[in-house]
XYZ file of C-alpha atoms in Angstrom:
158
model
C -12.308 4.818 -15.129
C -10.131 2.038 -16.582
C -10.436 -0.542 -14.241
C -7.695 -2.085 -11.758
C -5.218 -4.503 -12.891
C -6.864 -7.857 -10.561
C -8.047 -11.057 -13.139
C -9.514 -14.049 -11.690
C -7.049 -16.898 -11.699
C -9.428 -20.854 -10.827
C -10.193 -20.559 -8.145
C -8.520 -17.512 -7.017
C -7.215 -13.564 -7.394
C -4.188 -11.936 -8.442
C -3.503 -8.708 -8.361
C -1.123 -5.761 -9.151
C -0.843 -2.843 -7.155
C 1.631 -0.020 -5.631
C 2.836 1.276 -2.304
C 3.588 4.835 -1.083
C 6.528 5.059 0.947
C 6.108 8.381 2.153
C 8.502 8.805 5.230
C 8.140 12.086 7.529
C 10.240 13.306 10.857
C 10.800 9.103 10.825
C 8.230 7.785 10.271
C 5.510 6.238 8.541
C 2.111 8.332 7.003
C 0.129 3.939 5.907
C -4.277 3.171 6.101
C -5.239 2.742 9.869
C -8.138 0.539 9.409
C -10.767 0.270 11.795
C -9.903 -3.796 11.414
C -6.846 -2.713 14.100
C -4.158 -2.288 11.615
C -1.985 0.075 9.464
C -1.348 -1.027 5.204
C 0.785 0.847 2.811
C -1.328 3.773 0.805
C -1.674 2.804 -2.689
C -3.947 0.276 -4.447
C -4.152 -1.247 -7.341
C -3.024 -0.327 -10.577
C -5.190 0.219 -13.366
C -5.339 -0.629 -17.113
C -3.155 0.603 -19.058
C -0.991 2.445 -16.009
C 2.469 2.009 -15.779
C 3.407 1.196 -12.355
C 5.032 4.727 -11.464
C 1.580 6.596 -13.107
C -0.312 3.993 -10.030
C 0.996 6.021 -7.069
C 1.017 9.026 -8.017
C -2.443 8.589 -9.186
C -3.275 6.417 -5.451
C -1.680 8.526 -3.337
C -3.624 12.110 -4.784
C -6.401 9.588 -4.551
C -5.771 8.948 -0.518
C -3.345 12.442 0.382
C -4.611 15.550 -1.805
C -1.010 15.828 -2.813
C 0.686 15.450 -5.713
C 3.295 14.215 -5.096
C 6.726 13.081 -7.067
C 8.053 10.025 -6.426
C 11.994 9.149 -5.887
C 12.156 6.127 -6.370
C 11.629 2.060 -6.875
C 12.499 0.664 -3.050
C 9.652 -2.803 -2.804
C 8.846 -5.757 -4.999
C 6.643 -7.718 -3.010
C 5.105 -11.079 -2.945
C 2.268 -12.231 -1.095
C -0.451 -15.010 -1.582
C -3.359 -14.638 1.088
C -6.110 -16.072 1.585
C -9.269 -12.763 0.921
C -10.592 -11.535 3.760
C -13.972 -9.538 2.295
C -16.920 -10.401 1.163
C -15.944 -10.492 -2.520
C -12.925 -12.437 -2.537
C -13.991 -14.374 1.064
C -11.374 -17.695 1.520
C -10.045 -17.088 -1.760
C -5.931 -17.323 -2.406
C -4.955 -14.453 -4.008
C -1.947 -13.391 -4.946
C -0.779 -9.672 -5.185
C 2.461 -8.766 -6.565
C 3.288 -5.065 -4.847
C 5.523 -2.472 -6.895
C 7.010 -0.272 -3.248
C 7.776 4.110 -4.318
C 9.456 5.951 -1.533
C 8.065 9.164 -2.645
C 9.486 13.361 -2.355
C 7.380 14.560 0.090
C 7.112 17.868 -0.045
C 8.512 19.725 3.028
C 4.263 21.821 4.214
C 2.549 18.145 3.496
C -0.377 17.977 5.371
C -2.903 14.768 3.727
C -6.139 14.668 4.084
C -8.201 11.002 3.922
C -10.597 9.869 6.803
C -13.644 7.235 4.458
C -15.486 4.937 4.161
C -14.277 1.044 2.292
C -16.717 -1.018 -0.136
C -17.674 -3.047 3.126
C -17.812 -0.100 5.260
C -14.470 -0.115 7.334
C -13.200 3.180 8.020
C -9.711 4.275 6.834
C -8.590 6.984 8.103
C -4.500 8.442 7.914
C -1.982 8.018 10.997
C 2.033 8.957 10.722
C 3.494 5.412 12.385
C 6.324 5.351 14.206
C 8.758 1.496 14.429
C 7.370 1.286 17.429
C 3.376 0.962 17.335
C 2.898 -2.153 18.898
C -0.377 -2.368 15.847
C 0.013 -5.444 13.002
C 2.172 -3.925 9.646
C 1.462 -4.731 6.285
C 4.133 -4.756 4.512
C 6.315 -6.095 7.514
C 8.990 -4.744 5.894
C 8.210 -1.390 6.106
C 9.098 -1.575 10.079
C 12.310 -1.412 9.093
C 12.283 0.979 6.086
C 11.031 3.406 8.418
C 14.378 3.405 10.391
C 17.055 3.011 7.306
C 15.876 3.241 4.172
C 17.020 0.743 1.544
C 19.219 2.131 -0.917
C 18.923 -0.760 -3.241
C 15.494 -2.649 -4.562
C 14.254 -5.410 -1.888
C 12.137 -7.958 -2.693
C 10.134 -10.063 0.045
C 7.985 -12.929 -0.509
C 4.592 -12.901 2.531
C 3.319 -16.621 2.072
C -0.363 -17.515 3.867
C -1.258 -19.641 1.989
């Protein structure tokens, strides 16, 4: 298996990842963490993969469905501090490519897993009015009004 594109950089890390915007009936399919928040379906790009290939692979791994890409919808830069035992307190710089996916009419995803850190994850359809935190933040707006052009966003929690 090819390694993830995750590179140590001084005291921190650089991650290159993808995320999927899977919209159906005014809701987005997201991963719900047992830590009390939602985040996008997706993950790290593997060395030698394109972002488009990576998002198709990640969607399949997390939902069991091969779903075609419609288009690139956003690029997100994110500075944050790690909260897992392997990166606790480290500064992480992450660049994510988000793709709007072509969702099949009969789409019925299946996912229930536990991360390396023992955090339970499951898939959930999330509307813009959910009181829980959604990562990335701009997904709330995309539920109601998907961008026609590629959006750029920055989250800086240094």
